[in-house]
Amino acid sequence: MKNLSGTIRERRTIRRYSDAPVEQKVIVSLLNEAAALYEAEGTPHWRCLYAGDPESREELAECMIAKMKGSTLARLLPAKMTDLMKKQIINTPAHLIFIAESGETERQQDINYAAVCSIMQSVQLLGWEQGLGMLWYTDPMMLGEPFYQKIGLREKERFAGILEIGYFDRTPRARKRTPAERSWTILGEESRLLTDPALPAPHSVLKLLNDAVWAPNDGLREPWRFIYVTGGEAARQLRSAGKHALLPLLLVVATEEADPHKQQEDYAAVCCLVQNFQLLAKSEPWKVRRHIPEWVYERDQCKALGLRPLERIVAVLELGGDKNDPESGSLPPEVRIELNSFVKTGPL
Ligand SMILES: Cc1cc2nc3c(=O)[nH]c(=O)nc-3n(C[C@H](O)[C@H](O)[C@H](O)COP(=O)(O)O)c2cc1C
């Protein structure tokens, strides 16, 4: 991406699209490019449905408004309202439905979900550079059983969201983000970081975070916090147990709402922020290795690293190390996209 920091900061959620059609090949290439940009430990599994022709958009609209139609609210609303909503879905040029596949463990499920959300963010950024606007849609008012049945959502699979996509004429105004410094804690000594040029100094990490916080996040809850672990007893224990080769670690933490839907949206928003950070760090002299280690599910270990109740670690980023070292990293995730029908599987 040419001007990544500018793209991240200037991208806006777009809810009104022009009539200009979006070609299927543009969508498929955005998806492939976005998948190739994803870098993390572990191989994620996910799938994607695409509704781009009039018939599949109609099918999608039908299953989205089915829940509305059956609700008490709909009985109070004029029929015109549901017709309008249906029309809006049909008139949106393209819809991509993202699903994280099931995993054997909670960790594998998180790996899959984090990958999908990060790829969705890259799709948004790559699309923005080509003049495409998008809305990440998860509204439970429309997305109920009829929709989940239609997309064939299986037990333990996680629906991540629909990206509604189209060209647009008007860009909405920006809504501010809180500077990362206000959500930032250093754990351990800072002195080593200031003297060792191979290690990312806190100010350079903060600089990237201040761009990365321009991630989409529903309700502008900004549900994140950052713990920069440069040392300390808990970190030393992790290191001596062979759990991390490198320090410093940047822990990217999600604050947890009581409502499960908001919890999921917030986790997704934090994944978008992490993806922004990783993309931005590509132009730094140090490396980023992204993990969801086993220990993030151990409450005591997290507590020792400063985690508060109602918080969880979404990503552990090992920062530093020589960029020229060959890596045995994971393969880019395979793109599985089902084109223009909810039942037919099409080739890429
Ligand atoms: C996980 C997630 C779910 C979202 N769900 C919705 C939604 O259901 N409806 C909606 O209008 N916007 C939704 N959004 C978009 C946010 O409202 C939007 O990102 C936020 O207002 C910030 O605006 P910006 O994206 O222009 O920076 C969602 C965003 C994310 C990351």
CSV table of C-alpha atoms and ligand atoms in Angstrom, one decimal:
chain,number,residue,atom,x,y,z
A,1,MET,CA,0.0,0.0,0.0
A,2,LYS,CA,1.4,3.4,-1.0
A,3,ASN,CA,0.5,5.7,1.8
A,4,LEU,CA,-0.4,3.3,4.5
A,5,SER,CA,-0.6,5.7,7.4
A,6,GLY,CA,-2.8,8.0,5.4
A,7,THR,CA,-5.1,5.2,4.2
A,8,ILE,CA,-5.5,3.9,7.8
A,9,ARG,CA,-6.3,7.3,9.1
A,10,GLU,CA,-8.6,8.4,6.2
A,11,ARG,CA,-10.6,5.2,5.7
A,12,ARG,CA,-14.2,5.7,6.8
A,13,THR,CA,-17.1,3.4,7.1
A,14,ILE,CA,-19.3,4.1,4.0
A,15,ARG,CA,-23.0,3.5,4.2
A,16,ARG,CA,-24.2,5.0,0.9
A,17,TYR,CA,-23.0,3.8,-2.4
A,18,SER,CA,-23.2,5.1,-5.9
A,19,ASP,CA,-24.8,3.0,-8.7
A,20,ALA,CA,-21.4,2.1,-10.2
A,21,PRO,CA,-21.1,-1.7,-10.4
A,22,VAL,CA,-18.2,-3.4,-8.6
A,23,GLU,CA,-16.6,-6.2,-10.7
A,24,GLN,CA,-16.3,-9.6,-9.2
A,25,LYS,CA,-12.7,-9.9,-10.2
A,26,VAL,CA,-11.9,-6.7,-8.2
A,27,ILE,CA,-13.4,-8.4,-5.1
A,28,VAL,CA,-11.6,-11.7,-5.6
A,29,SER,CA,-8.3,-9.9,-6.1
A,30,LEU,CA,-8.9,-7.8,-2.9
A,31,LEU,CA,-9.5,-10.9,-1.0
A,32,ASN,CA,-6.4,-12.7,-2.2
A,33,GLU,CA,-4.2,-9.7,-1.6
A,34,ALA,CA,-5.6,-9.2,1.9
A,35,ALA,CA,-5.1,-12.9,2.8
A,36,ALA,CA,-1.5,-12.7,1.6
A,37,LEU,CA,-0.9,-9.8,3.9
A,38,TYR,CA,-1.9,-11.8,7.0
A,39,GLU,CA,1.0,-12.9,9.1
A,40,ALA,CA,0.7,-14.8,12.4
A,41,GLU,CA,1.7,-18.0,14.0
A,42,GLY,CA,-0.7,-20.9,13.3
A,43,THR,CA,-2.7,-21.7,10.2
A,44,PRO,CA,-6.1,-20.1,10.2
A,45,HIS,CA,-9.2,-21.7,8.6
A,46,TRP,CA,-12.0,-19.5,7.3
A,47,ARG,CA,-14.5,-19.2,4.5
A,48,CYS,CA,-16.3,-16.4,2.7
A,49,LEU,CA,-19.5,-16.1,0.7
A,50,TYR,CA,-19.9,-13.5,-2.0
A,51,ALA,CA,-23.2,-12.0,-3.1
A,52,GLY,CA,-22.7,-9.8,-6.1
A,53,ASP,CA,-25.3,-10.6,-8.8
A,54,PRO,CA,-28.9,-9.5,-8.5
A,55,GLU,CA,-30.2,-13.0,-7.7
A,56,SER,CA,-27.8,-13.6,-4.8
A,57,ARG,CA,-28.3,-10.1,-3.4
A,58,GLU,CA,-32.1,-10.7,-3.5
A,59,GLU,CA,-31.5,-14.1,-1.7
A,60,LEU,CA,-29.4,-12.3,0.9
A,61,ALA,CA,-31.9,-9.6,1.4
A,62,GLU,CA,-34.7,-12.1,2.0
A,63,CYS,CA,-32.9,-13.9,4.7
A,64,MET,CA,-31.7,-10.7,6.4
A,65,ILE,CA,-35.2,-9.2,6.6
A,66,ALA,CA,-36.8,-12.5,7.7
A,67,LYS,CA,-35.9,-11.9,11.3
A,68,MET,CA,-37.1,-8.3,11.2
A,69,LYS,CA,-40.4,-9.4,9.7
A,70,GLY,CA,-41.0,-11.9,12.5
A,71,SER,CA,-40.2,-9.4,15.3
A,72,THR,CA,-42.5,-7.4,17.4
A,73,LEU,CA,-40.8,-4.3,16.3
A,74,ALA,CA,-41.7,-5.0,12.7
A,75,ARG,CA,-45.3,-5.2,13.6
A,76,LEU,CA,-45.0,-1.7,14.8
A,77,LEU,CA,-43.2,-0.5,11.8
A,78,PRO,CA,-44.9,0.3,8.5
A,79,ALA,CA,-44.3,-2.5,5.9
A,80,LYS,CA,-42.6,0.2,3.8
A,81,MET,CA,-39.7,0.2,6.2
A,82,THR,CA,-38.8,-3.4,5.7
A,83,ASP,CA,-39.2,-2.9,1.9
A,84,LEU,CA,-36.8,0.0,2.1
A,85,MET,CA,-34.3,-2.1,4.0
A,86,LYS,CA,-34.6,-4.9,1.5
A,87,LYS,CA,-34.1,-2.5,-1.4
A,88,GLN,CA,-31.0,-1.1,0.3
A,89,ILE,CA,-29.4,-4.5,0.6
A,90,ILE,CA,-30.3,-5.4,-3.1
A,91,ASN,CA,-28.9,-2.0,-4.3
A,92,THR,CA,-25.6,-2.4,-2.5
A,93,PRO,CA,-23.3,-3.6,-5.3
A,94,ALA,CA,-21.4,-6.3,-3.4
A,95,HIS,CA,-21.6,-8.2,-0.1
A,96,LEU,CA,-18.9,-10.4,1.4
A,97,ILE,CA,-19.9,-12.7,4.3
A,98,PHE,CA,-17.0,-13.8,6.5
A,99,ILE,CA,-17.0,-16.9,8.6
A,100,ALA,CA,-14.3,-18.3,10.9
A,101,GLU,CA,-14.3,-22.1,10.8
A,102,SER,CA,-14.6,-24.2,13.9
A,103,GLY,CA,-11.5,-25.3,15.8
A,104,GLU,CA,-10.8,-28.1,18.3
A,105,THR,CA,-9.9,-25.7,21.1
A,106,GLU,CA,-10.8,-22.2,22.2
A,107,ARG,CA,-7.4,-21.1,21.0
A,108,GLN,CA,-7.8,-22.5,17.5
A,109,GLN,CA,-11.2,-20.8,17.3
A,110,ASP,CA,-9.6,-17.5,18.3
A,111,ILE,CA,-6.8,-18.0,15.8
A,112,ASN,CA,-9.4,-18.5,13.0
A,113,TYR,CA,-11.5,-15.5,14.2
A,114,ALA,CA,-8.6,-13.2,14.6
A,115,ALA,CA,-7.4,-14.1,11.1
A,116,VAL,CA,-10.8,-13.4,9.5
A,117,CYS,CA,-11.1,-10.0,11.2
A,118,SER,CA,-7.6,-9.0,10.3
A,119,ILE,CA,-8.2,-10.0,6.7
A,120,MET,CA,-11.5,-8.0,6.7
A,121,GLN,CA,-9.5,-4.9,7.8
A,122,SER,CA,-6.9,-5.4,5.0
A,123,VAL,CA,-9.8,-5.8,2.5
A,124,GLN,CA,-11.2,-2.4,3.7
A,125,LEU,CA,-7.8,-0.7,3.4
A,126,LEU,CA,-6.9,-2.2,0.0
A,127,GLY,CA,-10.4,-1.3,-1.2
A,128,TRP,CA,-10.2,2.3,0.1
A,129,GLU,CA,-7.1,2.8,-2.0
A,130,GLN,CA,-9.1,1.9,-5.1
A,131,GLY,CA,-12.0,4.2,-4.2
A,132,LEU,CA,-14.2,1.4,-2.7
A,133,GLY,CA,-16.1,2.1,0.5
A,134,MET,CA,-17.3,-0.5,2.9
A,135,LEU,CA,-19.5,-1.1,6.0
A,136,TRP,CA,-18.7,-3.9,8.4
A,137,TYR,CA,-22.2,-5.1,9.3
A,138,THR,CA,-23.1,-7.3,12.3
A,139,ASP,CA,-26.5,-5.9,13.4
A,140,PRO,CA,-28.4,-8.7,15.3
A,141,MET,CA,-31.7,-7.0,14.3
A,142,MET,CA,-31.2,-8.4,10.8
A,143,LEU,CA,-28.8,-11.2,11.3
A,144,GLY,CA,-30.8,-14.0,13.0
A,145,GLU,CA,-31.6,-17.7,12.5
A,146,PRO,CA,-32.8,-17.4,8.9
A,147,PHE,CA,-29.6,-15.7,7.9
A,148,TYR,CA,-27.3,-18.1,9.8
A,149,GLN,CA,-29.2,-21.1,8.3
A,150,LYS,CA,-28.8,-19.6,4.8
A,151,ILE,CA,-25.0,-19.2,5.2
A,152,GLY,CA,-24.8,-22.7,6.6
A,153,LEU,CA,-23.2,-21.6,9.9
A,154,ARG,CA,-22.2,-24.7,11.9
A,155,GLU,CA,-21.8,-25.2,15.6
A,156,LYS,CA,-18.7,-23.4,16.9
A,157,GLU,CA,-18.2,-21.5,13.6
A,158,ARG,CA,-18.1,-17.8,14.2
A,159,PHE,CA,-19.8,-15.4,11.9
A,160,ALA,CA,-17.5,-12.3,11.7
A,161,GLY,CA,-19.5,-9.9,9.7
A,162,ILE,CA,-20.7,-8.8,6.3
A,163,LEU,CA,-18.6,-6.3,4.3
A,164,GLU,CA,-21.0,-4.3,2.2
A,165,ILE,CA,-19.0,-2.8,-0.6
A,166,GLY,CA,-19.5,-0.1,-3.3
A,167,TYR,CA,-18.1,3.0,-4.8
A,168,PHE,CA,-19.2,6.3,-3.2
A,169,ASP,CA,-19.6,10.0,-3.8
A,170,ARG,CA,-19.4,11.5,-0.3
A,171,THR,CA,-16.9,10.7,2.5
A,172,PRO,CA,-18.2,11.2,6.0
A,173,ARG,CA,-16.4,13.3,8.5
A,174,ALA,CA,-13.8,11.7,10.7
A,175,ARG,CA,-14.7,10.9,14.3
A,176,LYS,CA,-11.7,11.3,16.6
A,177,ARG,CA,-9.6,8.6,18.3
A,178,THR,CA,-8.0,8.7,21.7
A,179,PRO,CA,-4.2,9.0,21.6
A,180,ALA,CA,-2.6,5.6,22.4
A,181,GLU,CA,-0.5,7.1,25.2
A,182,ARG,CA,-3.7,7.2,27.3
A,183,SER,CA,-4.2,3.5,27.0
A,184,TRP,CA,-0.5,2.5,27.4
A,185,THR,CA,1.4,0.9,30.3
A,186,ILE,CA,5.1,-0.2,30.4
A,187,LEU,CA,6.0,-3.2,32.5
A,188,GLY,CA,9.7,-3.5,33.2
A,189,GLU,CA,12.7,-1.4,32.6
A,190,GLU,CA,12.7,1.1,29.8
A,191,SER,CA,16.5,1.9,29.9
A,192,ARG,CA,17.6,-1.1,27.8
A,193,LEU,CA,15.1,-0.1,25.0
A,194,LEU,CA,16.5,3.4,24.9
A,195,THR,CA,20.1,2.2,24.4
A,196,ASP,CA,19.8,-0.8,22.2
A,197,PRO,CA,19.1,0.3,18.6
A,198,ALA,CA,17.8,-3.1,17.5
A,199,LEU,CA,14.9,-2.9,20.0
A,200,PRO,CA,11.9,-0.7,19.3
A,201,ALA,CA,11.8,2.3,21.6
A,202,PRO,CA,8.5,3.0,23.3
A,203,HIS,CA,8.1,6.2,21.3
A,204,SER,CA,8.4,4.4,18.0
A,205,VAL,CA,5.8,1.8,19.1
A,206,LEU,CA,3.5,4.6,20.2
A,207,LYS,CA,3.9,6.4,16.9
A,208,LEU,CA,2.6,3.3,15.1
A,209,LEU,CA,-0.1,2.7,17.6
A,210,ASN,CA,-1.4,6.3,17.1
A,211,ASP,CA,-2.0,5.4,13.5
A,212,ALA,CA,-3.3,1.9,14.3
A,213,VAL,CA,-6.0,3.2,16.6
A,214,TRP,CA,-7.8,4.5,13.5
A,215,ALA,CA,-9.3,1.0,13.3
A,216,PRO,CA,-13.1,0.6,12.7
A,217,ASN,CA,-14.8,-0.1,16.0
A,218,ASP,CA,-18.6,-0.2,16.6
A,219,GLY,CA,-20.0,2.5,18.8
A,220,LEU,CA,-16.5,4.1,18.9
A,221,ARG,CA,-15.9,2.2,22.1
A,222,GLU,CA,-12.2,2.0,21.4
A,223,PRO,CA,-12.1,-1.2,23.3
A,224,TRP,CA,-8.3,-1.6,23.6
A,225,ARG,CA,-5.3,-1.2,25.9
A,226,PHE,CA,-1.6,-1.7,25.4
A,227,ILE,CA,0.9,-3.3,27.8
A,228,TYR,CA,4.5,-3.0,26.7
A,229,VAL,CA,6.5,-5.7,28.5
A,230,THR,CA,10.1,-5.0,28.6
A,231,GLY,CA,11.0,-7.0,31.7
A,232,GLY,CA,9.8,-7.7,35.1
A,233,GLU,CA,9.3,-11.0,37.0
A,234,ALA,CA,6.3,-12.3,35.0
A,235,ALA,CA,8.1,-11.6,31.7
A,236,ARG,CA,11.3,-13.3,32.9
A,237,GLN,CA,9.3,-16.4,33.9
A,238,LEU,CA,7.7,-16.6,30.4
A,239,ARG,CA,11.1,-16.3,28.8
A,240,SER,CA,12.8,-18.8,31.0
A,241,ALA,CA,10.0,-21.3,30.4
A,242,GLY,CA,10.8,-20.9,26.7
A,243,LYS,CA,7.4,-19.4,26.0
A,244,HIS,CA,8.9,-16.3,24.2
A,245,ALA,CA,12.4,-16.0,22.6
A,246,LEU,CA,12.2,-12.3,22.4
A,247,LEU,CA,11.4,-9.3,24.5
A,248,PRO,CA,9.9,-6.7,24.3
A,249,LEU,CA,6.3,-8.0,24.0
A,250,LEU,CA,3.4,-5.8,23.1
A,251,LEU,CA,0.2,-7.2,24.6
A,252,VAL,CA,-2.8,-5.9,22.8
A,253,VAL,CA,-5.7,-6.2,25.2
A,254,ALA,CA,-9.5,-6.0,24.7
A,255,THR,CA,-11.8,-4.6,27.3
A,256,GLU,CA,-14.7,-7.0,27.8
A,257,GLU,CA,-18.3,-5.8,27.7
A,258,ALA,CA,-21.0,-7.8,29.5
A,259,ASP,CA,-23.0,-8.2,26.2
A,260,PRO,CA,-21.7,-11.1,24.2
A,261,HIS,CA,-22.4,-9.4,20.8
A,262,LYS,CA,-20.4,-6.3,21.8
A,263,GLN,CA,-17.7,-8.5,23.2
A,264,GLN,CA,-17.3,-10.2,19.8
A,265,GLU,CA,-17.4,-6.9,18.0
A,266,ASP,CA,-14.8,-5.5,20.3
A,267,TYR,CA,-12.5,-8.4,19.8
A,268,ALA,CA,-12.9,-7.9,16.1
A,269,ALA,CA,-12.0,-4.2,16.4
A,270,VAL,CA,-8.9,-5.0,18.3
A,271,CYS,CA,-7.8,-7.5,15.6
A,272,CYS,CA,-8.2,-4.6,13.0
A,273,LEU,CA,-6.0,-2.5,15.2
A,274,VAL,CA,-3.4,-5.2,15.4
A,275,GLN,CA,-3.5,-5.7,11.6
A,276,ASN,CA,-3.0,-2.0,11.1
A,277,PHE,CA,0.0,-2.1,13.5
A,278,GLN,CA,1.6,-5.1,11.7
A,279,LEU,CA,1.2,-3.5,8.3
A,280,LEU,CA,2.7,-0.2,9.5
A,281,ALA,CA,5.6,-2.0,11.2
A,282,LYS,CA,6.7,-3.5,7.8
A,283,SER,CA,8.5,-0.2,7.2
A,284,GLU,CA,10.4,-0.3,10.5
A,285,PRO,CA,13.8,-1.9,11.0
A,286,TRP,CA,12.5,-4.4,13.5
A,287,LYS,CA,10.2,-7.4,13.1
A,288,VAL,CA,6.8,-8.3,14.5
A,289,ARG,CA,5.8,-11.8,15.4
A,290,ARG,CA,2.1,-12.2,16.1
A,291,HIS,CA,0.9,-15.0,18.5
A,292,ILE,CA,-2.0,-16.2,20.5
A,293,PRO,CA,0.0,-18.3,23.0
A,294,GLU,CA,-1.5,-21.0,25.2
A,295,TRP,CA,-0.7,-18.9,28.3
A,296,VAL,CA,-3.2,-16.1,27.4
A,297,TYR,CA,-5.9,-18.6,28.6
A,298,GLU,CA,-4.2,-18.9,32.0
A,299,ARG,CA,-5.8,-16.3,34.2
A,300,ASP,CA,-2.9,-16.2,36.8
A,301,GLN,CA,-0.3,-15.7,34.2
A,302,CYS,CA,-2.3,-12.8,32.6
A,303,LYS,CA,-2.9,-11.2,36.0
A,304,ALA,CA,0.9,-11.3,36.7
A,305,LEU,CA,1.3,-9.3,33.5
A,306,GLY,CA,-1.1,-6.6,34.7
A,307,LEU,CA,-4.3,-7.8,33.1
A,308,ARG,CA,-7.4,-6.6,35.0
A,309,PRO,CA,-10.7,-8.4,35.4
A,310,LEU,CA,-12.9,-8.0,32.2
A,311,GLU,CA,-9.9,-7.8,30.0
A,312,ARG,CA,-8.4,-10.4,27.6
A,313,ILE,CA,-5.3,-10.5,25.5
A,314,VAL,CA,-6.1,-10.6,21.8
A,315,ALA,CA,-2.5,-10.7,20.5
A,316,VAL,CA,1.0,-11.0,21.8
A,317,LEU,CA,3.4,-9.2,19.5
A,318,GLU,CA,7.1,-10.0,19.9
A,319,LEU,CA,9.0,-7.0,18.7
A,320,GLY,CA,12.6,-6.8,17.5
A,321,GLY,CA,15.0,-9.1,15.8
A,322,ASP,CA,16.7,-8.9,12.5
A,323,LYS,CA,14.4,-8.5,9.5
A,324,ASN,CA,16.8,-10.3,7.2
A,325,ASP,CA,16.6,-13.6,9.3
A,326,PRO,CA,14.8,-16.3,7.3
A,327,GLU,CA,11.5,-17.3,9.0
A,328,SER,CA,9.8,-20.6,9.0
A,329,GLY,CA,6.4,-18.7,9.5
A,330,SER,CA,3.0,-20.1,8.7
A,331,LEU,CA,1.7,-20.3,5.1
A,332,PRO,CA,-0.7,-17.5,4.1
A,333,PRO,CA,-4.3,-18.6,4.8
A,334,GLU,CA,-6.1,-20.3,1.9
A,335,VAL,CA,-8.9,-18.2,0.4
A,336,ARG,CA,-12.2,-20.2,0.2
A,337,ILE,CA,-14.8,-18.1,-1.4
A,338,GLU,CA,-18.3,-19.2,-2.6
A,339,LEU,CA,-19.4,-17.0,-5.4
A,340,ASN,CA,-22.8,-15.5,-6.1
A,341,SER,CA,-24.9,-18.2,-4.5
A,342,PHE,CA,-25.2,-19.4,-0.9
A,343,VAL,CA,-25.1,-23.0,-2.0
A,344,LYS,CA,-22.9,-23.3,-5.1
A,345,THR,CA,-19.1,-23.4,-4.5
A,346,GLY,CA,-17.3,-21.5,-7.3
A,347,PRO,CA,-13.6,-21.6,-8.3
A,348,LEU,CA,-11.6,-18.5,-7.6
B,1,LIG,C1,-16.7,-5.6,14.3
B,1,LIG,C2,-17.5,-4.4,13.8
B,1,LIG,C3,-18.8,-4.4,13.7
B,1,LIG,C4,-19.5,-3.4,13.2
B,1,LIG,N1,-20.9,-3.4,13.0
B,1,LIG,C5,-21.6,-2.4,12.5
B,1,LIG,C6,-23.0,-2.5,12.3
B,1,LIG,O1,-23.6,-3.5,12.6
B,1,LIG,N2,-23.6,-1.4,11.8
B,1,LIG,C7,-23.0,-0.2,11.5
B,1,LIG,O2,-23.6,0.7,11.1
B,1,LIG,N3,-21.6,-0.1,11.7
B,1,LIG,C8,-20.9,-1.2,12.2
B,1,LIG,N4,-19.6,-1.1,12.3
B,1,LIG,C9,-18.8,0.1,11.8
B,1,LIG,C10,-18.5,1.1,13.0
B,1,LIG,O3,-19.7,1.6,13.4
B,1,LIG,C11,-17.5,2.1,12.5
B,1,LIG,O4,-16.3,1.5,12.3
B,1,LIG,C12,-17.3,3.2,13.6
B,1,LIG,O5,-18.5,4.0,13.6
B,1,LIG,C13,-16.1,4.1,13.3
B,1,LIG,O6,-16.2,4.7,12.0
B,1,LIG,P1,-15.1,4.5,10.9
B,1,LIG,O7,-15.1,3.1,10.5
B,1,LIG,O8,-15.6,5.4,9.8
B,1,LIG,O9,-13.8,5.0,11.5
B,1,LIG,C14,-18.8,-2.2,12.8
B,1,LIG,C15,-17.4,-2.1,12.9
B,1,LIG,C16,-16.8,-3.3,13.4
B,1,LIG,C17,-15.2,-3.3,13.5
